[in-house]
Amino acid sequence: MSMQTSRNSIREPILTRKSETSISHVWKRHKEKYLLLLPFSVIFVVFTVIPVLTSIVLSFTSFNMLELPKFVGFGNYINLLVNDEIFLVAVKNTLFFALITGPISYIMCFVFSWLINELTPKVRAVMTLVFYAPSISGNAYLIWKLIFSSDMYGYSNAWLLRLGFISEPILWFDKKEYVFPILILVQLWLSLGVSFLAFIAGLQNVDRTLYEAGQIDGIRNRWQELWFITLPSMKPQLLFGAVMQITSSLSVSQLSIELAGFPSVEYSGHTILTHLHDYGFIRYEMGYASAIATVLFFIMVFTNIIVQKALRRVGV
C-alpha cells in the first residue's frame, strides 16, 4: 500500500508538468500574445515564406509566364553553373563586392554610432539624421552621376582638369577599371542605414551599472569596456545589423543599373541580382530566374550562419 502511494506521488508531478506544456494549456495562458502576433505572422507567411518556397519549386521548371511550367529537374542549375559564363562573372563581382563593403560598412555603422552615442542628446539627434539621411535618399544616385559625369562639367572631371591632373575628361562609367571602385564608394556612402540606428539604440540600452561593476572587477580602459561589456550587452543589435549589412551587400542591383548602366561595360558592375533582373524582368524566363534567386538565397543563409557563429564569440 505504501509502495503504491509513493508511486502515485511520483507520477502526479509528471502528469502536472505534461498538462502545463500541452498546446491547450499554453494557448489559454498566452492566447493574447499569439493573437497580437497573428497579423504579422500571416503577412510574413503570405509575402515571405510562400514566395520563397514557390521560387524554389519554380527553379526546377521552365516557365515563361505564358505557358504552364514544365519540369526540367536540375537543368536550370546545370546551365547556371556550367554554361552561363556571365553568371559566374556576376558571382565573382557579388562576392568580391560583399567581401569589401559588408565588413567595412558594418564596422562603419558601429564606430559612428559609438562615437555619436557619446554626444549630448540634441547633438546626437542631429548627427544621427546627418549620417542616416543618405540611406533614405530616393534619388541619391543622381548626385553621384553628377559627380562622376563623363564630360568636363562633372565635378570630378572639372576639379581634376582645374588642378592639372588630367588633360581630358575621364569616361568614368565607360572604363572597366573605374566602375567597380565607384560602386563600392557609393555603396559605403549609402550603408549607414537601419543597422546604424539599431546600434545607437543598443548603445542607449546598455545598463550603465555594468561599467561600474566592471571597474571593480579590473576593467581599466574603454577598449576593455567595449569588448567585455558593451558588445556582449548588445548582441541582438549586432546580429540584426550583421544580417542587414550582409543582405544589402549581396543584393546590389539598382545601384549598378543606375550608375553603370545595363549591362555595364564588360559586365564590370554585373551582380547576381542584376542577372536575376535580366532573366526575370526582361527575358521573362522565370524558371531560370528562380534558380538564380535560390542560389542567392542559400548564399545569404550560409553567410548569415557563419556570421552568427562569429558573433557568439564576442566578449568570450
C-alpha positions as MATLAB code, in Angstrom:
seq = 'MSMQTSRNSIREPILTRKSETSISHVWKRHKEKYLLLLPFSVIFVVFTVIPVLTSIVLSFTSFNMLELPKFVGFGNYINLLVNDEIFLVAVKNTLFFALITGPISYIMCFVFSWLINELTPKVRAVMTLVFYAPSISGNAYLIWKLIFSSDMYGYSNAWLLRLGFISEPILWFDKKEYVFPILILVQLWLSLGVSFLAFIAGLQNVDRTLYEAGQIDGIRNRWQELWFITLPSMKPQLLFGAVMQITSSLSVSQLSIELAGFPSVEYSGHTILTHLHDYGFIRYEMGYASAIATVLFFIMVFTNIIVQKALRRVGV';
ca = [
       0.000    0.000    0.000;
       2.764    2.360    0.906;
       4.610    1.495   -2.320;
       1.506    2.248   -4.422;
       1.046    5.560   -2.619;
       4.680    6.518   -3.260;
       4.327    5.605   -6.952;
       1.239    7.781   -7.272;
       3.047   10.640   -5.573;
       5.873   10.304   -8.105;
       3.541   10.176  -11.098;
       1.395   13.188  -10.137;
       4.055   15.883  -10.667;
       4.973   14.337  -14.034;
       1.334   14.446  -15.183;
       1.083   18.015  -13.968;
       4.159   19.050  -15.949;
       2.820   17.403  -19.108;
      -0.514   19.184  -18.740;
       1.254   22.503  -18.274;
       3.156   22.053  -21.548;
       0.149   20.906  -23.587;
      -0.951   23.043  -26.524;
      -4.324   23.843  -24.975;
      -2.750   24.987  -21.706;
      -0.160   27.141  -23.486;
      -2.882   28.660  -25.685;
      -5.082   29.516  -22.682;
      -2.151   31.064  -20.881;
      -0.657   33.053  -23.782;
      -3.504   33.447  -26.279;
      -3.389   37.272  -26.124;
       0.257   37.235  -27.201;
      -0.413   34.840  -30.065;
      -3.353   36.943  -31.231;
      -1.106   40.007  -31.303;
       1.464   38.071  -33.346;
      -1.160   36.702  -35.748;
      -1.355   39.678  -38.190;
       2.414   39.817  -38.662;
       2.628   36.014  -38.901;
       0.014   35.950  -41.667;
       1.785   38.732  -43.591;
       5.174   37.019  -43.130;
       3.875   33.668  -44.374;
       1.970   35.126  -47.335;
       4.623   37.570  -48.540;
       7.869   35.821  -47.487;
       7.570   32.093  -46.812;
       5.208   31.229  -49.672;
       7.122   33.277  -52.317;
      10.438   31.698  -51.253;
       9.006   28.173  -51.450;
       7.327   28.975  -54.774;
      10.600   30.289  -56.165;
      12.429   27.109  -55.115;
       9.758   24.965  -56.814;
       9.809   27.081  -60.000;
      13.599   26.808  -60.156;
      13.149   23.197  -61.277;
      10.876   24.193  -64.169;
      10.926   26.042  -67.475;
       8.368   28.845  -67.114;
       7.875   31.855  -69.423;
       4.672   33.201  -67.778;
       2.668   32.381  -70.932;
       2.654   28.588  -70.723;
       2.346   26.204  -67.826;
       5.653   25.399  -66.053;
       7.482   22.363  -67.451;
       9.588   20.280  -65.085;
      13.261   20.230  -66.132;
      14.860   18.912  -62.938;
      18.293   20.363  -62.272;
      18.597   21.680  -65.830;
      18.449   25.333  -64.777;
      21.153   24.843  -62.161;
      23.397   22.941  -64.592;
      23.086   25.700  -67.187;
      23.642   28.300  -64.499;
      26.848   26.814  -63.136;
      28.301   25.238  -66.281;
      27.135   27.142  -69.356;
      26.339   30.653  -68.110;
      29.674   32.476  -68.065;
      28.032   35.808  -67.286;
      26.532   34.342  -64.104;
      29.990   33.258  -62.943;
      31.190   36.823  -63.526;
      28.189   38.060  -61.533;
      29.010   35.670  -58.664;
      32.619   36.845  -58.610;
      31.571   40.514  -58.616;
      28.929   39.977  -55.935;
      31.179   38.059  -53.546;
      34.059   40.484  -54.038;
      31.694   43.417  -53.563;
      30.188   41.885  -50.397;
      33.621   40.947  -49.032;
      34.681   44.600  -49.206;
      31.516   46.580  -48.461;
      29.970   44.160  -45.927;
      32.654   44.226  -43.191;
      33.638   47.852  -43.822;
      30.056   49.127  -43.712;
      29.351   47.024  -40.600;
      32.370   48.471  -38.795;
      31.452   51.971  -40.003;
      27.934   51.617  -38.613;
      29.213   50.588  -35.201;
      32.097   53.074  -34.978;
      29.977   56.063  -35.970;
      27.149   55.015  -33.658;
      29.639   54.516  -30.811;
      31.112   57.988  -31.324;
      27.736   59.678  -31.758;
      26.412   57.975  -28.626;
      28.932   59.952  -26.549;
      27.449   63.314  -27.645;
      24.735   65.306  -25.893;
      21.143   64.308  -26.793;
      20.444   67.269  -29.115;
      23.741   66.987  -30.967;
      23.316   63.208  -31.127;
      19.887   63.598  -32.774;
      21.253   65.988  -35.411;
      24.296   63.849  -36.192;
      22.160   60.700  -36.413;
      19.967   62.403  -39.015;
      23.016   63.608  -40.968;
      24.569   60.133  -41.175;
      21.276   58.312  -41.749;
      19.934   60.663  -44.453;
      21.856   59.182  -47.442;
      20.341   55.729  -46.921;
      16.787   57.098  -47.258;
      17.508   59.460  -50.150;
      15.489   58.078  -53.025;
      17.442   59.792  -55.819;
      20.878   59.660  -54.222;
      22.269   58.139  -57.412;
      21.708   61.434  -59.246;
      24.296   63.124  -57.008;
      26.975   60.586  -57.900;
      26.030   60.598  -61.577;
      26.648   64.347  -61.498;
      29.938   63.954  -59.628;
      31.246   61.267  -61.998;
      29.748   62.629  -65.180;
      31.931   61.722  -68.159;
      32.082   65.265  -69.565;
      34.010   68.278  -68.342;
      31.019   69.509  -66.353;
      31.126   66.617  -63.897;
      32.549   67.711  -60.555;
      35.346   65.118  -60.502;
      36.492   65.866  -64.051;
      36.167   69.623  -63.546;
      38.393   69.619  -60.458;
      40.938   67.216  -61.943;
      41.169   69.393  -65.064;
      41.461   72.559  -62.998;
      44.233   71.085  -60.846;
      46.065   69.794  -63.891;
      45.945   66.090  -63.034;
      44.282   65.197  -66.350;
      44.221   66.808  -69.795;
      40.837   65.452  -70.931;
      37.689   64.232  -69.143;
      37.688   60.658  -67.871;
      34.880   58.382  -69.033;
      34.210   57.029  -65.552;
      31.496   54.500  -66.389;
      32.866   53.529  -69.795;
      36.092   52.050  -68.449;
      36.123   48.792  -66.541;
      38.792   49.822  -64.027;
      36.697   52.713  -62.694;
      33.234   51.159  -62.455;
      33.735   48.791  -59.535;
      35.592   51.224  -57.212;
      32.889   53.865  -57.777;
      30.133   51.367  -56.965;
      31.940   50.402  -53.759;
      32.346   54.062  -52.785;
      28.656   54.845  -53.335;
      27.524   51.686  -51.519;
      29.607   52.607  -48.472;
      28.090   56.107  -48.559;
      24.613   54.551  -48.521;
      25.415   51.895  -45.910;
      24.635   53.816  -42.695;
      21.023   52.723  -42.629;
      18.886   50.605  -40.305;
      21.921   48.880  -38.781;
      23.296   52.270  -37.774;
      20.050   53.116  -35.948;
      19.941   49.670  -34.333;
      23.466   50.114  -32.958;
      22.603   53.529  -31.496;
      19.518   52.018  -29.846;
      21.603   49.140  -28.487;
      24.214   51.506  -27.040;
      21.485   53.549  -25.388;
      20.074   50.451  -23.685;
      23.327   49.170  -22.160;
      22.997   49.069  -18.364;
      25.345   51.753  -17.005;
      25.805   49.918  -13.724;
      27.730   47.232  -15.622;
      30.516   49.723  -16.276;
      30.802   50.480  -12.552;
      30.869   46.764  -11.767;
      33.466   46.265  -14.479;
      35.771   48.849  -12.933;
      35.569   46.991   -9.634;
      36.368   43.712  -11.435;
      39.501   45.130  -13.044;
      38.458   46.786  -16.313;
      40.774   49.763  -16.780;
      40.171   51.269  -20.260;
      37.489   51.885  -22.864;
      38.627   49.028  -25.100;
      38.096   46.505  -22.318;
      34.701   48.069  -21.615;
      33.823   47.734  -25.278;
      34.837   44.067  -25.555;
      33.650   42.703  -22.196;
      30.586   44.882  -21.502;
      29.287   46.912  -24.441;
      29.433   44.307  -27.215;
      28.041   41.383  -25.151;
      25.200   43.642  -23.950;
      24.076   44.449  -27.487;
      24.448   41.066  -29.217;
      20.847   41.175  -30.571;
      21.550   44.512  -32.280;
      24.908   43.239  -33.561;
      23.239   40.174  -35.070;
      20.457   42.257  -36.617;
      22.996   44.685  -38.065;
      25.074   41.838  -39.490;
      22.043   40.316  -41.211;
      21.044   43.679  -42.694;
      24.542   44.515  -43.924;
      25.039   41.056  -45.445;
      21.673   41.283  -47.199;
      22.348   44.770  -48.583;
      25.881   43.943  -49.751;
      24.775   40.760  -51.534;
      21.687   42.309  -53.133;
      23.187   45.244  -55.014;
      21.364   45.765  -58.299;
      19.693   49.143  -58.685;
      22.904   50.941  -57.780;
      24.785   49.238  -60.621;
      21.971   49.757  -63.133;
      21.537   53.453  -62.337;
      25.229   54.347  -62.346;
      26.969   51.893  -64.683;
      24.034   51.166  -66.974;
      22.592   47.829  -68.003;
      24.584   45.928  -68.992;
      27.666   47.638  -67.616;
      30.856   47.817  -69.644;
      32.365   44.299  -69.885;
      29.913   43.302  -67.128;
      32.174   45.040  -64.596;
      29.195   46.035  -62.428;
      27.125   42.904  -63.071;
      25.866   41.197  -59.891;
      23.725   38.160  -59.131;
      20.668   40.340  -58.555;
      21.334   42.206  -61.814;
      21.471   38.830  -63.578;
      18.174   37.954  -61.907;
      16.704   41.244  -63.128;
      17.813   40.375  -66.673;
      16.163   36.959  -66.820;
      13.162   37.760  -64.636;
      12.003   41.189  -65.845;
      13.449   41.439  -69.359;
      13.529   37.906  -70.765;
      10.687   36.544  -68.584;
      12.450   33.215  -68.104;
      11.006   32.818  -64.638;
      12.249   29.284  -64.027;
      15.837   30.276  -64.730;
      15.392   33.496  -62.718;
      14.048   31.447  -59.803;
      17.177   29.276  -59.915;
      19.313   32.430  -59.694;
      17.211   33.668  -56.770;
      17.531   30.322  -54.998;
      21.325   30.333  -55.334;
      21.458   33.872  -53.935;
      19.125   32.874  -51.099;
      21.347   29.998  -49.978;
      24.472   32.155  -50.255;
      22.831   34.629  -47.858;
      21.753   31.864  -45.468;
      25.230   30.305  -45.429;
      26.887   33.690  -44.852;
      24.496   34.555  -42.032;
      25.216   31.239  -40.286;
      28.953   31.943  -40.370;
      28.460   35.480  -39.020;
      26.193   34.259  -36.215;
      28.821   31.766  -35.074;
      31.447   34.527  -35.131;
      29.275   36.925  -33.092;
      28.727   34.281  -30.395;
      32.424   34.558  -29.569;
      32.169   38.290  -28.847;
      33.154   39.043  -25.277;
      34.484   35.490  -24.665;
];
